[in-house]
Each structure stands twice: as structure tokens, then as C-alpha cells.
Amino acid sequence: MKMKLAISAALSHHSRLLILDEATSGLDPVVRDDILDMLLDFVQDEEHSILVSSHITSDLEKIADYIVLIHKGKVVFSKPKDELTEQYGILKCGASMFGALEKSDIIVYRKMDYEWQVLVSDRQNMQQKYPDALIIPASIDEIMLLYVKGEK
């Protein structure tokens, strides 16, 4: 309730820009969803903007237009959310297929126990190029983890 009150107070000043740091952390899912709905209402007229710093990637998937990943003080990427969720994918393969991939197709990769996970920026194009590969849509969380824990 305190967070709802704080956001309501910020909205009452008719601000055009809200800067929020971990606005929904520690909240139960119902209250978090209510706050995200309030924020979505705020930006609907395109006269208002919100800068959100959050580690809760599901919140970002719901309300963000652009996502910027900052790791160790450096911008890793800045992309439209729709590009990340609709085009990016994770190619899962064995060692032989990984060795056959063109390096220019790989954003980052990670060796897991039984497979290689390769982040690709155009999963449909990669599926045509590598028809035997398993390429799944990547969540924002998976993309961020691969960028941070993967290798180039």
C-alpha cells in the first residue's frame, strides 16, 4: 500500500517523467500487477515516460518499450523490447553443431552440462540456415543471463 501511495503521489504532480528504482521489489504479485497497470495507464498518452530500474524481468516484459542492460557499470545492450522478445532466440546444440556454426551468427554462447546454448539475434533466419538445430524463443531473463555469463 505504501508503494501504491508513493506512485499515486508522484502521479498527482502531473510529472511527465517518473524515475523508479525497484518500484515493485518485495511486493506480492497482485499488488505488483496493480502498480504495473497504474504505470501502463500513465504512459498511454505518449506524453509521459517512465525510467525503471529493476531486476524483475517479468515487470520489464510487461511495461517496457526499450530495455538497457547495464553490467559492471557498462551498457551491454540497448534494444527495443519487442526486438528482444520476438526475434532473439537460443540455439541449443551439441559440440559438433556448435563447431559448424558461423561465428558471425553467435552473439554469445554458454557451455552447459549437456549442450551449448547460443544466443542469436534472428531465430527465424537461423532456423532456416541451421534446419537441424533446436532454436527456442528467448526470454528477457535468458538473454540477460547469456550476455552476462556467456562468452563471445
mmCIF file of C-alpha atoms in Angstrom, residues 7-108:
data_model
loop_
_atom_site.group_PDB
_atom_site.id
_atom_site.type_symbol
_atom_site.label_atom_id
_atom_site.label_comp_id
_atom_site.label_asym_id
_atom_site.label_seq_id
_atom_site.Cartn_x
_atom_site.Cartn_y
_atom_site.Cartn_z
ATOM 1 C CA ILE A 7 3.264 6.233 -7.010
ATOM 2 C CA SER A 8 -0.133 7.895 -6.698
ATOM 3 C CA ALA A 9 1.555 10.904 -5.075
ATOM 4 C CA ALA A 10 4.124 11.059 -7.890
ATOM 5 C CA LEU A 11 1.361 10.874 -10.487
ATOM 6 C CA SER A 12 -0.621 13.628 -8.762
ATOM 7 C CA HIS A 13 2.131 16.166 -9.517
ATOM 8 C CA HIS A 14 1.423 15.756 -13.240
ATOM 9 C CA SER A 15 5.021 14.842 -13.909
ATOM 10 C CA ARG A 16 5.943 13.944 -17.464
ATOM 11 C CA LEU A 17 8.764 11.644 -16.337
ATOM 12 C CA LEU A 18 8.884 9.189 -13.456
ATOM 13 C CA ILE A 19 12.188 7.648 -12.385
ATOM 14 C CA LEU A 20 11.617 4.470 -10.408
ATOM 15 C CA ASP A 21 14.198 2.274 -8.719
ATOM 16 C CA GLU A 22 12.993 -1.233 -7.881
ATOM 17 C CA ALA A 23 9.436 0.046 -7.537
ATOM 18 C CA THR A 24 7.891 -3.421 -7.361
ATOM 19 C CA SER A 25 10.512 -5.415 -5.479
ATOM 20 C CA GLY A 26 9.257 -7.082 -2.342
ATOM 21 C CA LEU A 27 5.600 -6.751 -3.325
ATOM 22 C CA ASP A 28 3.167 -9.607 -3.645
ATOM 23 C CA PRO A 29 2.148 -10.486 -7.227
ATOM 24 C CA VAL A 30 -1.321 -8.902 -7.036
ATOM 25 C CA VAL A 31 -0.082 -5.534 -5.755
ATOM 26 C CA ARG A 32 2.835 -5.632 -8.213
ATOM 27 C CA ASP A 33 0.388 -6.180 -11.071
ATOM 28 C CA ASP A 34 -1.796 -3.286 -9.837
ATOM 29 C CA ILE A 35 1.214 -0.961 -9.783
ATOM 30 C CA LEU A 36 2.303 -2.044 -13.260
ATOM 31 C CA ASP A 37 -1.228 -1.336 -14.520
ATOM 32 C CA MET A 38 -1.041 2.153 -12.985
ATOM 33 C CA LEU A 39 2.270 2.736 -14.752
ATOM 34 C CA LEU A 40 0.888 1.498 -18.063
ATOM 35 C CA ASP A 41 -2.046 3.899 -17.731
ATOM 36 C CA PHE A 42 0.416 6.724 -17.062
ATOM 37 C CA VAL A 43 2.313 6.223 -20.337
ATOM 38 C CA GLN A 44 -0.677 5.522 -22.592
ATOM 39 C CA ASP A 45 -0.959 9.095 -23.907
ATOM 40 C CA GLU A 46 2.702 9.058 -25.046
ATOM 41 C CA GLU A 47 3.202 12.403 -23.287
ATOM 42 C CA HIS A 48 4.601 10.639 -20.236
ATOM 43 C CA SER A 49 7.611 8.389 -19.752
ATOM 44 C CA ILE A 50 8.986 6.151 -17.054
ATOM 45 C CA LEU A 51 12.575 5.156 -16.442
ATOM 46 C CA VAL A 52 12.536 1.931 -14.436
ATOM 47 C CA SER A 53 15.492 0.258 -12.806
ATOM 48 C CA SER A 54 14.505 -3.287 -11.949
ATOM 49 C CA HIS A 55 15.859 -6.787 -11.521
ATOM 50 C CA ILE A 56 12.381 -8.245 -12.027
ATOM 51 C CA THR A 57 12.470 -9.035 -15.730
ATOM 52 C CA SER A 58 8.810 -10.079 -15.866
ATOM 53 C CA ASP A 59 7.934 -6.480 -14.944
ATOM 54 C CA LEU A 60 10.107 -5.231 -17.788
ATOM 55 C CA GLU A 61 8.434 -7.631 -20.217
ATOM 56 C CA LYS A 62 5.068 -6.204 -19.218
ATOM 57 C CA ILE A 63 5.732 -2.454 -19.294
ATOM 58 C CA ALA A 64 8.987 -1.625 -21.083
ATOM 59 C CA ASP A 65 9.360 -0.353 -24.635
ATOM 60 C CA TYR A 66 13.167 -0.402 -24.508
ATOM 61 C CA ILE A 67 15.498 -2.441 -22.348
ATOM 62 C CA VAL A 68 19.012 -1.424 -21.408
ATOM 63 C CA LEU A 69 21.246 -3.976 -19.694
ATOM 64 C CA ILE A 70 23.963 -2.437 -17.561
ATOM 65 C CA HIS A 71 26.571 -4.812 -16.159
ATOM 66 C CA LYS A 72 29.577 -3.731 -14.109
ATOM 67 C CA GLY A 73 28.875 -0.096 -14.954
ATOM 68 C CA LYS A 74 28.837 -0.606 -18.724
ATOM 69 C CA VAL A 75 25.928 -0.688 -21.144
ATOM 70 C CA VAL A 76 25.853 -4.217 -22.566
ATOM 71 C CA PHE A 77 22.913 -3.578 -24.881
ATOM 72 C CA SER A 78 20.094 -1.142 -25.501
ATOM 73 C CA LYS A 79 17.310 -2.634 -27.612
ATOM 74 C CA PRO A 80 13.581 -2.360 -28.180
ATOM 75 C CA LYS A 81 11.842 -4.957 -26.023
ATOM 76 C CA ASP A 82 9.859 -6.267 -28.993
ATOM 77 C CA GLU A 83 13.071 -6.988 -30.907
ATOM 78 C CA LEU A 84 14.413 -8.986 -27.980
ATOM 79 C CA THR A 85 11.238 -10.980 -27.349
ATOM 80 C CA GLU A 86 10.159 -11.531 -30.954
ATOM 81 C CA GLN A 87 13.446 -12.013 -32.802
ATOM 82 C CA TYR A 88 16.095 -13.264 -30.394
ATOM 83 C CA GLY A 89 16.424 -16.959 -29.716
ATOM 84 C CA ILE A 90 18.564 -19.586 -28.071
ATOM 85 C CA LEU A 91 20.078 -22.198 -30.333
ATOM 86 C CA LYS A 92 20.690 -25.405 -28.394
ATOM 87 C CA CYS A 93 23.121 -27.867 -29.887
ATOM 88 C CA GLY A 94 25.868 -30.394 -29.333
ATOM 89 C CA ALA A 95 29.588 -29.832 -29.767
ATOM 90 C CA SER A 96 29.707 -30.854 -33.435
ATOM 91 C CA MET A 97 26.959 -28.448 -34.486
ATOM 92 C CA PHE A 98 28.462 -25.693 -32.321
ATOM 93 C CA GLY A 99 31.743 -26.117 -34.167
ATOM 94 C CA ALA A 100 29.938 -25.788 -37.522
ATOM 95 C CA LEU A 101 28.209 -22.501 -36.640
ATOM 96 C CA GLU A 102 29.447 -19.362 -38.344
ATOM 97 C CA LYS A 103 30.984 -17.135 -35.691
ATOM 98 C CA SER A 104 29.140 -14.107 -37.097
ATOM 99 C CA ASP A 105 25.829 -15.807 -36.179
ATOM 100 C CA ILE A 106 26.792 -16.015 -32.499
ATOM 101 C CA ILE A 107 26.123 -13.116 -30.137
ATOM 102 C CA VAL A 108 27.260 -15.010 -27.034
#
